[in-house]
Amino acid sequence: MPRPASARPNLPRQEIRLSVDTIVFSLEGPELRVLLVRRPVEPFAGREAIPGGFAEEGESLDAAAKRVLETETGLRDVYLEQLYTFGDPRRDPRGRVVTVAYIALVRPPAPTPRDGRWATLAALPALAFDHARILEYALQRLRYKLEYTPVGFRLLPEEFTLKGVQDAYETILGRSLDKRNFRRKLLSLHVLRPLARSARVGAHRPARLYRFDEQKWEGLKEKGNVFVF
Amino acid sequence: MPRPASARPNLPRQEIRLSVDTIVFSLEGPELRVLLVRRPVEPFAGREAIPGGFAEEGESLDAAAKRVLETETGLRDVYLEQLYTFGDPRRDPRGRVVTVAYIALVRPPAPTPRDGRWATLAALPALAFDHARILEYALQRLRYKLEYTPVGFRLLPEEFTLKGVQDAYETILGRSLDKRNFRRKLLSLHVLRPLARSARVGAHRPARLYRFDEQKWEGLKEKGNVFVF
DNA sequence: ACAAAAGTGTTGCAAGTACACCCATGC
DNA sequence: GCATGGGTGTACTTGCAACACTTTTGT
């Protein structure tokens, strides 16, 4: 329930609206995908866009991102991080809309929300507003971040094989990595807990399953041994 | 001149205000300093704060940061980059204010604006709002960024000595660096243009002057040889 | 000649890269 | 027994860290 503006004498009148939009990434098939929703109304009616909505009175930006994402797509308990704020005055034809963009990473199997689809990066349609630019920026950040922090695990199932991690990295970075070197480096961080169970799929030796160890990772962060942005 | 909200049927009413605040860093003495201004009015009247103001209708966020900074402090032609957006609903007692924070780096000699002062990090006063947190975040970003990109040159005079660069780095990072290793690494980037002239100060051998070569730096960025955030 | 800062190379270590074969399982 | 992907070690290269002396100038 917004108080009238007159109750806030020090605050100027502004015709600026604040929206919170999220680029949602997931790995599906062996491809990096982005969640797009189709706009039912003008402007850009019929075009696809990244999910988003307007911030409400009493909520923080993080909370708004979470709420909007759940409302629009049904996705919950996903990794969310603020990306950048886009404020060009002409980016929305309706008027002045400033968008705080977030990145979300969801684990497979990622449900497909109604009115949404998982688009591959190779076959992106024309997007509404300046969403193409936002997406490009998000992708760049994801790639950079992947090299310094184990953010990639947020795109994997809770239990995964080393091969799975490597495939994910290769997909996102768009280049192939040496198996032995990759495994050595990954294990040398000591943030993976091997499980007793293995993944039995196909006519070949089953691969050991691992879990990401949040605690050890937090420990490393606190000791400043890692780059975290 | 804002159009009435009724002309924008698709935009919701929002009582959210958008401010753009900037953490201004400079090197003075041999210390990293932050520009603080004293608040003349409530809330937090008399307290010091980082300079900032409200965004206007037709301007981009970058433009707003530039304008506000010049209006409040008289500083122009400084390096500006967006830091993060802070949107906790209780961060301003007047109501909902979302702040897009920027970092600015200014070269010496940095003029001291009226109603402002350059505070050292060692002796920071209690700041208004959540500005202490914003400042802490900015400092962290500055330090990280220094290690991957030559932002540091934005804090130096146009012409500088290698010693000058090293002093700057040591100040900001808070640790001492090996002279030979530092020089080798810096020169190996090939982004410094040595000048014929030298800096003659004091009873000892004068040091060669250098300039930062923006062009070569842009070239490296495009080739993807460098980490740029 | 001496005080003061500028400038300069080498060695050891750690991390990264390149590279090829045996192992366990299902069919 | 063979096809399929899982799992492992070693040599080379490169970048980073540690370390001390000579050079140039002003006084």
Coordinates of C-alpha atoms (C1' of nucleotides) in Angstrom, one line a residue:
Chain A
M1 CA 0.0 0.0 0.0
P2 CA 2.0 3.0 -1.2
R3 CA 1.8 6.1 0.9
P4 CA 1.0 9.3 -1.0
A5 CA 4.0 11.1 -2.4
S6 CA 3.2 14.1 -0.3
A7 CA 4.3 12.2 2.8
R8 CA 7.8 12.2 1.5
P9 CA 8.7 15.9 1.0
N10 CA 12.4 15.2 0.3
L11 CA 11.8 12.8 -2.6
P12 CA 11.4 14.2 -6.0
R13 CA 8.6 13.2 -8.4
Q14 CA 9.9 10.7 -10.9
E15 CA 8.2 9.1 -13.8
I16 CA 10.7 6.2 -13.7
R17 CA 9.6 2.6 -13.5
L18 CA 11.8 -0.1 -12.2
S19 CA 11.6 -3.6 -13.7
V20 CA 13.6 -6.7 -12.7
D21 CA 14.3 -9.1 -15.6
T22 CA 16.2 -12.3 -15.4
I23 CA 18.2 -14.3 -18.0
V24 CA 17.6 -17.9 -17.1
F25 CA 20.2 -20.4 -18.3
S26 CA 20.0 -24.1 -18.3
L27 CA 21.7 -27.0 -19.9
E28 CA 19.5 -29.2 -22.0
G29 CA 20.4 -31.8 -24.5
P30 CA 24.0 -30.8 -24.6
E31 CA 23.3 -27.2 -25.2
L32 CA 23.1 -24.0 -23.2
R33 CA 19.6 -22.7 -23.4
V34 CA 17.9 -19.5 -22.3
L35 CA 14.3 -19.2 -21.2
L36 CA 12.2 -16.9 -23.4
V37 CA 8.6 -15.9 -22.9
R38 CA 6.3 -14.6 -25.5
R39 CA 4.8 -11.1 -24.9
P40 CA 1.0 -11.2 -25.0
V41 CA 0.7 -7.4 -25.2
E42 CA 2.1 -4.3 -26.7
P43 CA 4.8 -3.1 -26.9
F44 CA 6.5 -5.9 -28.9
A45 CA 3.4 -8.1 -28.6
G46 CA 4.1 -11.5 -30.0
R47 CA 7.8 -11.1 -29.7
E48 CA 9.8 -13.2 -27.3
A49 CA 11.6 -11.7 -24.3
I50 CA 13.4 -12.6 -21.2
P51 CA 11.1 -13.0 -18.3
G52 CA 10.7 -10.0 -16.0
G53 CA 8.3 -7.7 -14.2
F54 CA 8.0 -4.6 -12.2
A55 CA 9.4 -4.3 -8.7
E56 CA 6.9 -3.8 -5.9
E57 CA 6.9 -1.5 -2.9
G58 CA 8.3 -3.4 0.0
E59 CA 10.6 -5.9 -1.6
S60 CA 14.3 -5.9 -2.2
L61 CA 15.6 -6.3 -5.7
D62 CA 16.7 -9.9 -5.0
A63 CA 13.2 -10.7 -3.7
A64 CA 11.6 -9.0 -6.7
A65 CA 13.7 -11.1 -9.1
K66 CA 12.7 -14.2 -7.2
R67 CA 9.0 -13.4 -7.1
V68 CA 8.8 -12.3 -10.7
L69 CA 10.6 -15.4 -11.9
E70 CA 8.4 -17.7 -9.9
T71 CA 5.2 -15.9 -11.1
E72 CA 6.2 -15.9 -14.7
T73 CA 7.8 -19.2 -15.0
G74 CA 7.1 -21.3 -11.9
L75 CA 10.8 -21.7 -11.3
R76 CA 11.9 -21.7 -7.6
D77 CA 15.1 -22.3 -5.6
V78 CA 17.3 -21.3 -8.4
Y79 CA 20.7 -19.6 -8.3
L80 CA 20.2 -15.8 -8.8
E81 CA 22.7 -13.0 -9.1
Q82 CA 22.5 -9.4 -10.1
L83 CA 24.0 -8.7 -13.5
Y84 CA 23.8 -5.1 -14.5
T85 CA 21.3 -2.2 -14.6
F86 CA 20.1 -0.9 -18.0
G87 CA 18.8 2.6 -18.0
D88 CA 18.8 4.0 -21.5
P89 CA 15.8 6.4 -21.6
R90 CA 14.5 5.0 -25.0
R91 CA 14.7 1.3 -24.2
D92 CA 11.0 1.0 -23.6
P93 CA 8.6 2.8 -25.9
R94 CA 6.0 3.2 -23.1
G95 CA 8.2 5.5 -21.1
R96 CA 11.1 5.5 -18.8
V97 CA 11.8 2.0 -17.6
V98 CA 15.0 1.1 -15.8
T99 CA 15.8 -2.6 -15.7
V100 CA 17.8 -4.4 -13.1
A101 CA 18.9 -7.6 -14.9
Y102 CA 19.6 -10.8 -13.1
I103 CA 21.1 -14.1 -14.1
A104 CA 19.5 -17.3 -13.0
L105 CA 21.0 -20.8 -13.3
V106 CA 18.7 -23.8 -13.1
R107 CA 19.4 -27.5 -12.7
P108 CA 18.1 -30.1 -15.0
P109 CA 15.5 -31.4 -15.5
A110 CA 14.3 -27.8 -16.0
P111 CA 10.5 -27.7 -16.4
T112 CA 9.2 -25.7 -19.4
P113 CA 6.8 -23.1 -18.2
R114 CA 3.6 -22.5 -20.1
D115 CA 4.1 -19.6 -22.6
G116 CA 7.8 -20.1 -22.3
R117 CA 10.4 -22.1 -24.1
W118 CA 14.1 -23.0 -23.8
A119 CA 15.8 -21.4 -26.8
T120 CA 19.3 -22.4 -27.9
L121 CA 21.8 -19.7 -28.3
A122 CA 22.4 -20.7 -31.9
A123 CA 18.9 -20.1 -32.9
L124 CA 17.8 -17.0 -31.1
P125 CA 14.8 -15.1 -32.4
A126 CA 14.6 -11.3 -32.5
L127 CA 14.0 -10.3 -28.9
A128 CA 11.8 -7.5 -27.5
F129 CA 13.3 -4.3 -26.1
D130 CA 17.1 -4.4 -25.7
H131 CA 17.0 -7.9 -24.5
A132 CA 19.4 -9.2 -27.0
R133 CA 22.0 -6.9 -25.6
I134 CA 21.2 -7.9 -22.0
L135 CA 21.5 -11.6 -23.0
E136 CA 24.8 -11.0 -24.7
Y137 CA 26.1 -9.3 -21.6
A138 CA 24.8 -12.2 -19.4
L139 CA 26.5 -14.8 -21.5
Q140 CA 29.8 -13.0 -21.3
R141 CA 29.5 -12.8 -17.5
L142 CA 28.6 -16.4 -17.3
R143 CA 31.7 -17.4 -19.3
Y144 CA 34.1 -15.2 -17.4
K145 CA 32.7 -16.3 -14.1
L146 CA 32.9 -20.0 -15.0
E147 CA 36.7 -19.7 -15.2
Y148 CA 37.1 -18.4 -11.6
T149 CA 34.3 -19.8 -9.6
P150 CA 32.4 -23.1 -9.6
V151 CA 29.2 -21.4 -10.6
G152 CA 28.8 -24.1 -13.2
F153 CA 27.6 -26.6 -10.6
R154 CA 24.4 -24.6 -10.3
L155 CA 23.6 -25.8 -13.8
L156 CA 24.1 -29.5 -13.0
P157 CA 22.0 -32.0 -11.1
E158 CA 22.8 -32.3 -7.4
E159 CA 24.7 -35.5 -8.2
F160 CA 26.8 -35.5 -11.3
T161 CA 29.8 -37.2 -13.0
L162 CA 33.0 -35.6 -13.8
K163 CA 32.2 -36.1 -17.4
G164 CA 29.0 -34.2 -16.9
V165 CA 30.9 -31.2 -15.5
Q166 CA 33.3 -31.3 -18.3
D167 CA 30.5 -31.4 -20.9
A168 CA 28.9 -28.5 -19.2
Y169 CA 32.0 -26.4 -19.3
E170 CA 32.7 -27.3 -22.9
T171 CA 29.2 -26.3 -23.9
I172 CA 29.3 -23.0 -22.2
L173 CA 32.8 -22.0 -23.1
G174 CA 32.4 -23.3 -26.6
R175 CA 35.7 -25.2 -26.8
S176 CA 36.9 -28.6 -25.9
L177 CA 39.0 -29.3 -22.8
D178 CA 41.5 -32.0 -22.0
K179 CA 39.9 -34.7 -19.9
R180 CA 42.9 -35.4 -17.6
N181 CA 43.8 -31.8 -17.0
F182 CA 40.2 -30.9 -16.4
R183 CA 39.7 -33.6 -13.8
R184 CA 43.0 -32.9 -12.0
K185 CA 42.2 -29.2 -11.7
L186 CA 38.7 -29.8 -10.6
L187 CA 39.6 -32.3 -8.0
S188 CA 42.5 -30.2 -6.7
L189 CA 40.0 -27.6 -5.5
H190 CA 38.7 -30.1 -3.0
V191 CA 35.1 -29.0 -3.4
L192 CA 33.7 -32.2 -4.7
R193 CA 32.5 -35.1 -2.5
P194 CA 32.7 -38.4 -4.2
L195 CA 29.7 -40.7 -3.6
A196 CA 29.7 -44.4 -3.2
R197 CA 27.2 -44.8 -6.0
S198 CA 27.9 -44.7 -9.6
A199 CA 25.9 -43.7 -12.6
R200 CA 25.0 -46.9 -14.5
V201 CA 24.0 -45.8 -18.0
G202 CA 24.8 -47.6 -21.2
A203 CA 27.0 -50.5 -22.1
H204 CA 30.1 -49.4 -20.5
R205 CA 31.9 -48.7 -17.2
P206 CA 29.7 -46.6 -14.9
A207 CA 31.0 -43.3 -13.8
R208 CA 31.4 -42.2 -10.2
L209 CA 29.0 -39.7 -8.9
Y210 CA 30.0 -36.5 -7.0
R211 CA 28.3 -33.7 -5.1
F212 CA 29.4 -30.2 -4.8
D213 CA 30.5 -29.4 -1.3
E214 CA 29.1 -25.9 -0.4
Q215 CA 30.8 -25.8 2.9
K216 CA 34.3 -26.4 1.6
W217 CA 33.6 -23.8 -1.1
E218 CA 32.5 -21.2 1.5
G219 CA 35.7 -22.0 3.4
L220 CA 37.9 -21.3 0.4
K221 CA 36.0 -18.0 -0.2
E222 CA 36.6 -16.8 3.3
K223 CA 40.2 -17.6 3.2
G224 CA 40.4 -15.4 0.1
N225 CA 41.9 -18.3 -1.9
V226 CA 39.4 -17.8 -4.7
F227 CA 38.2 -15.1 -6.9
V228 CA 34.5 -14.4 -6.4
F229 CA 33.6 -11.1 -8.1
Chain B
M1 CA 8.5 17.6 -18.4
P2 CA 7.0 14.2 -17.4
R3 CA 3.9 13.1 -19.2
P4 CA 1.0 12.1 -17.0
A5 CA 1.0 8.5 -16.0
S6 CA -2.3 8.1 -17.8
A7 CA -0.5 8.3 -21.1
R8 CA 1.2 5.1 -20.3
P9 CA -1.5 2.5 -19.7
N10 CA 0.8 -0.4 -19.5
L11 CA 3.1 0.9 -16.9
P12 CA 2.1 0.4 -13.2
R13 CA 2.2 3.1 -10.6
Q14 CA 5.3 2.8 -8.6
E15 CA 6.5 4.8 -5.6
I16 CA 10.1 3.9 -6.3
R17 CA 12.7 6.6 -6.6
L18 CA 15.9 6.1 -8.5
S19 CA 19.2 7.6 -7.4
V20 CA 22.6 7.4 -8.8
D21 CA 25.5 7.6 -6.4
T22 CA 29.2 7.5 -7.1
I23 CA 32.1 6.4 -5.1
V24 CA 35.0 8.6 -6.2
F25 CA 38.5 7.3 -5.6
S26 CA 41.7 9.2 -5.9
L27 CA 45.3 8.9 -4.8
E28 CA 46.6 11.7 -2.7
G29 CA 49.6 11.8 -0.5
P30 CA 50.4 8.2 -0.9
E31 CA 46.9 7.2 0.1
L32 CA 43.7 6.0 -1.5
R33 CA 41.0 8.5 -0.7
V34 CA 37.2 8.7 -1.2
L35 CA 35.2 11.8 -1.8
L36 CA 32.6 12.4 0.9
V37 CA 30.1 15.2 1.0
R38 CA 28.2 16.4 4.1
R39 CA 24.4 16.2 4.0
P40 CA 22.8 19.5 4.7
V41 CA 19.3 18.1 5.2
E42 CA 17.5 15.2 6.8
P43 CA 17.7 12.3 6.7
F44 CA 21.2 11.9 8.1
A45 CA 21.7 15.7 8.2
G46 CA 25.2 16.6 9.1
R47 CA 26.5 13.1 8.3
E48 CA 28.8 12.5 5.5
A49 CA 27.8 10.5 2.4
I50 CA 29.0 9.5 -1.0
P51 CA 27.9 12.1 -3.6
G52 CA 24.7 11.2 -5.5
G53 CA 21.4 12.5 -6.7
F54 CA 18.2 11.5 -8.4
A55 CA 18.0 10.4 -12.0
E56 CA 16.1 12.6 -14.4
E57 CA 13.6 11.8 -17.1
G58 CA 15.5 11.7 -20.3
E59 CA 18.9 10.7 -19.3
S60 CA 20.7 7.4 -19.3
L61 CA 22.2 6.1 -16.0
D62 CA 25.7 6.8 -17.2
A63 CA 24.7 10.4 -18.1
A64 CA 22.9 10.8 -14.7
A65 CA 26.0 9.7 -12.9
K66 CA 28.1 12.1 -14.9
R67 CA 25.7 15.0 -14.3
V68 CA 25.2 14.4 -10.6
L69 CA 28.9 14.1 -10.1
E70 CA 29.6 17.3 -11.9
T71 CA 26.8 19.2 -10.1
E72 CA 27.7 18.0 -6.7
T73 CA 31.5 18.1 -6.9
G74 CA 32.5 19.9 -10.1
L75 CA 34.5 16.9 -11.3
R76 CA 34.4 16.2 -15.0
D77 CA 36.1 13.9 -17.5
V78 CA 36.5 11.1 -15.0
Y79 CA 36.5 7.4 -15.5
L80 CA 33.0 6.1 -14.6
E81 CA 31.8 2.5 -14.3
Q82 CA 28.6 1.0 -13.0
L83 CA 29.1 -1.0 -9.8
Y84 CA 25.9 -2.5 -8.5
T85 CA 22.4 -1.6 -7.7
F86 CA 21.2 -1.5 -4.1
G87 CA 17.5 -1.9 -3.6
D88 CA 16.8 -2.8 0.0
P89 CA 13.4 -1.3 0.8
R90 CA 14.5 0.1 4.1
R91 CA 17.7 1.7 3.0
D92 CA 16.2 5.2 2.9
P93 CA 13.9 6.3 5.7
R94 CA 12.0 8.6 3.4
G95 CA 10.7 5.8 1.3
R96 CA 11.7 3.5 -1.4
V97 CA 14.9 4.6 -3.1
V98 CA 16.8 2.3 -5.3
T99 CA 20.4 3.4 -5.9
V100 CA 22.5 2.6 -8.9
A101 CA 26.1 2.9 -7.6
Y102 CA 29.0 3.9 -9.8
I103 CA 32.7 4.0 -9.3
A104 CA 34.7 7.0 -10.4
L105 CA 38.5 7.3 -10.7
V106 CA 40.1 10.7 -10.8
R107 CA 43.6 11.7 -11.6
P108 CA 45.7 13.9 -9.4
P109 CA 45.7 16.7 -8.7
A110 CA 42.1 16.2 -7.7
P111 CA 40.4 19.4 -6.7
T112 CA 38.5 19.4 -3.4
P113 CA 35.0 20.5 -4.0
R114 CA 33.3 22.8 -1.6
D115 CA 31.3 20.9 1.0
G116 CA 33.4 17.9 0.2
R117 CA 36.6 16.3 1.4
W118 CA 38.9 13.5 0.5
A119 CA 38.7 11.0 3.4
T120 CA 41.3 8.3 3.8
L121 CA 40.0 4.8 4.1
A122 CA 41.8 4.4 7.5
A123 CA 39.8 7.2 9.0
L124 CA 36.3 6.8 7.7
P125 CA 33.4 8.5 9.6
A126 CA 30.0 6.9 10.0
L127 CA 28.3 7.3 6.7
A128 CA 24.7 8.1 5.8
F129 CA 22.3 5.4 4.6
D130 CA 24.0 2.1 3.6
H131 CA 26.9 4.0 2.1
A132 CA 29.5 2.2 4.2
R133 CA 28.4 -1.1 2.6
I134 CA 28.5 0.4 -0.9
L135 CA 31.9 1.8 -0.3
E136 CA 33.2 -1.6 0.9
Y137 CA 31.8 -3.2 -2.2
A138 CA 33.4 -0.6 -4.4
L139 CA 36.8 -1.1 -2.8
Q140 CA 36.6 -4.8 -3.3
R141 CA 35.8 -4.3 -6.9
L142 CA 38.5 -1.8 -7.4
R143 CA 41.1 -4.2 -6.0
Y144 CA 39.9 -7.2 -8.0
K145 CA 39.8 -5.2 -11.1
L146 CA 43.2 -3.8 -10.6
E147 CA 44.6 -7.3 -10.9
Y148 CA 43.1 -8.0 -14.3
T149 CA 42.8 -4.7 -16.1
P150 CA 44.8 -1.5 -16.1
V151 CA 42.2 0.6 -14.5
G152 CA 44.9 1.8 -12.2
F153 CA 46.1 4.2 -14.8
R154 CA 42.9 6.2 -14.4
L155 CA 44.1 7.2 -11.0
L156 CA 47.5 8.4 -12.2
P157 CA 48.5 11.6 -14.0
E158 CA 48.6 11.3 -17.8
E159 CA 52.4 11.0 -17.6
F160 CA 53.8 8.9 -14.9
T161 CA 56.9 6.9 -13.8
L162 CA 56.9 3.1 -13.3
K163 CA 57.6 3.8 -9.7
G164 CA 54.4 5.9 -9.6
V165 CA 52.4 3.0 -11.0
Q166 CA 53.9 0.6 -8.5
D167 CA 53.2 3.0 -5.6
A168 CA 49.6 3.3 -6.7
Y169 CA 49.2 -0.5 -6.9
E170 CA 50.8 -1.0 -3.5
T171 CA 48.6 1.6 -2.0
I172 CA 45.4 0.2 -3.3
L173 CA 46.2 -3.5 -2.8
G174 CA 47.7 -2.8 0.6
R175 CA 50.8 -4.9 0.1
S176 CA 54.2 -4.3 -1.3
L177 CA 55.3 -5.6 -4.7
D178 CA 58.6 -6.7 -6.1
K179 CA 60.1 -3.9 -8.2
R180 CA 61.6 -6.0 -10.9
N181 CA 58.7 -8.4 -11.3
F182 CA 56.2 -5.6 -11.3
R183 CA 58.1 -3.7 -14.0
R184 CA 58.5 -6.8 -16.2
K185 CA 54.9 -7.7 -16.0
L186 CA 53.7 -4.2 -16.7
L187 CA 56.0 -3.7 -19.6
S188 CA 55.2 -7.1 -21.1
L189 CA 51.6 -5.9 -21.6
H190 CA 52.9 -3.4 -24.1
V191 CA 50.4 -0.8 -23.2
L192 CA 52.9 1.8 -22.0
R193 CA 54.5 4.3 -24.4
P194 CA 57.9 5.5 -23.0
L195 CA 58.4 9.3 -23.5
A196 CA 61.7 11.0 -24.2
R197 CA 61.4 13.1 -21.2
S198 CA 62.2 12.1 -17.6
A199 CA 60.9 13.3 -14.3
R200 CA 63.6 15.3 -12.6
V201 CA 62.8 15.5 -8.9
G202 CA 65.3 15.3 -6.1
A203 CA 69.0 14.6 -5.8
H204 CA 69.1 11.4 -7.7
R205 CA 68.7 9.8 -11.1
P206 CA 65.5 10.9 -12.9
A207 CA 62.9 8.4 -13.9
R208 CA 61.6 7.9 -17.4
L209 CA 58.1 9.0 -18.0
Y210 CA 55.4 6.8 -19.7
R211 CA 51.9 7.3 -21.0
F212 CA 49.2 4.7 -21.1
D213 CA 48.4 3.7 -24.7
E214 CA 44.7 3.4 -25.0
Q215 CA 44.8 2.1 -28.5
K216 CA 47.0 -0.8 -27.8
W217 CA 44.9 -1.6 -24.8
E218 CA 41.7 -1.6 -26.9
G219 CA 43.5 -3.9 -29.3
L220 CA 44.2 -6.4 -26.6
K221 CA 40.7 -6.3 -25.4
E222 CA 39.3 -7.0 -28.8
K223 CA 41.6 -10.0 -29.3
G224 CA 40.2 -11.3 -26.0
N225 CA 43.7 -11.6 -24.5
V226 CA 42.6 -9.8 -21.4
F227 CA 40.0 -10.1 -18.8
V228 CA 37.7 -7.1 -18.7
F229 CA 34.6 -8.0 -16.7
Chain C
dA1 C1' 82.6 11.2 -3.0
dC2 C1' 78.3 10.2 -1.3
dA3 C1' 73.4 9.9 -0.9
dA4 C1' 69.3 8.6 -3.2
dA5 C1' 66.4 6.5 -6.3
dA6 C1' 66.4 4.2 -11.2
dG7 C1' 67.2 0.5 -13.6
dT8 C1' 68.4 -4.4 -14.7
dG9 C1' 68.8 -10.9 -14.9
dT10 C1' 68.7 -15.3 -13.2
dT11 C1' 67.1 -19.2 -10.8
dG12 C1' 63.5 -22.2 -8.6
dC13 C1' 58.9 -23.5 -8.3
dA14 C1' 54.1 -24.0 -9.4
dA15 C1' 50.6 -24.3 -12.6
dG16 C1' 49.2 -25.3 -17.2
dT17 C1' 49.3 -27.9 -21.4
dA18 C1' 49.9 -31.7 -24.5
dC19 C1' 49.6 -36.4 -25.1
dA20 C1' 48.0 -42.3 -25.1
dC21 C1' 46.9 -46.3 -22.9
dC22 C1' 44.4 -49.7 -19.7
dC23 C1' 39.9 -50.6 -17.1
dA24 C1' 35.2 -51.9 -16.1
dT25 C1' 30.9 -52.9 -17.8
dG26 C1' 26.8 -54.4 -21.0
dC27 C1' 25.6 -56.8 -24.7
Chain D
dG1 C1' 35.1 -60.8 -27.1
dC2 C1' 34.1 -56.4 -28.5
dA3 C1' 32.3 -51.9 -28.2
dT4 C1' 31.9 -47.9 -25.2
dG5 C1' 33.0 -44.5 -22.3
dG6 C1' 35.7 -44.2 -17.5
dG7 C1' 39.8 -43.5 -15.5
dT8 C1' 44.8 -42.6 -15.0
dG9 C1' 50.6 -40.4 -15.3
dT10 C1' 54.5 -38.0 -17.3
dA11 C1' 57.3 -34.6 -19.8
dC12 C1' 57.5 -29.9 -21.4
dT13 C1' 56.5 -25.2 -21.3
dT14 C1' 55.2 -21.0 -19.3
dG15 C1' 54.3 -17.7 -15.9
dC16 C1' 55.1 -16.1 -11.2
dA17 C1' 58.2 -15.4 -7.0
dA18 C1' 62.4 -14.6 -4.8
dC19 C1' 66.5 -12.3 -4.6
dA20 C1' 71.1 -7.9 -5.0
dC21 C1' 73.9 -5.2 -7.5
dT22 C1' 75.2 -1.3 -10.9
dT23 C1' 73.9 3.3 -12.9
dT24 C1' 72.7 8.0 -13.0
dT25 C1' 72.0 12.2 -11.1
dG26 C1' 72.2 16.3 -7.5
dT27 C1' 74.7 18.2 -3.9

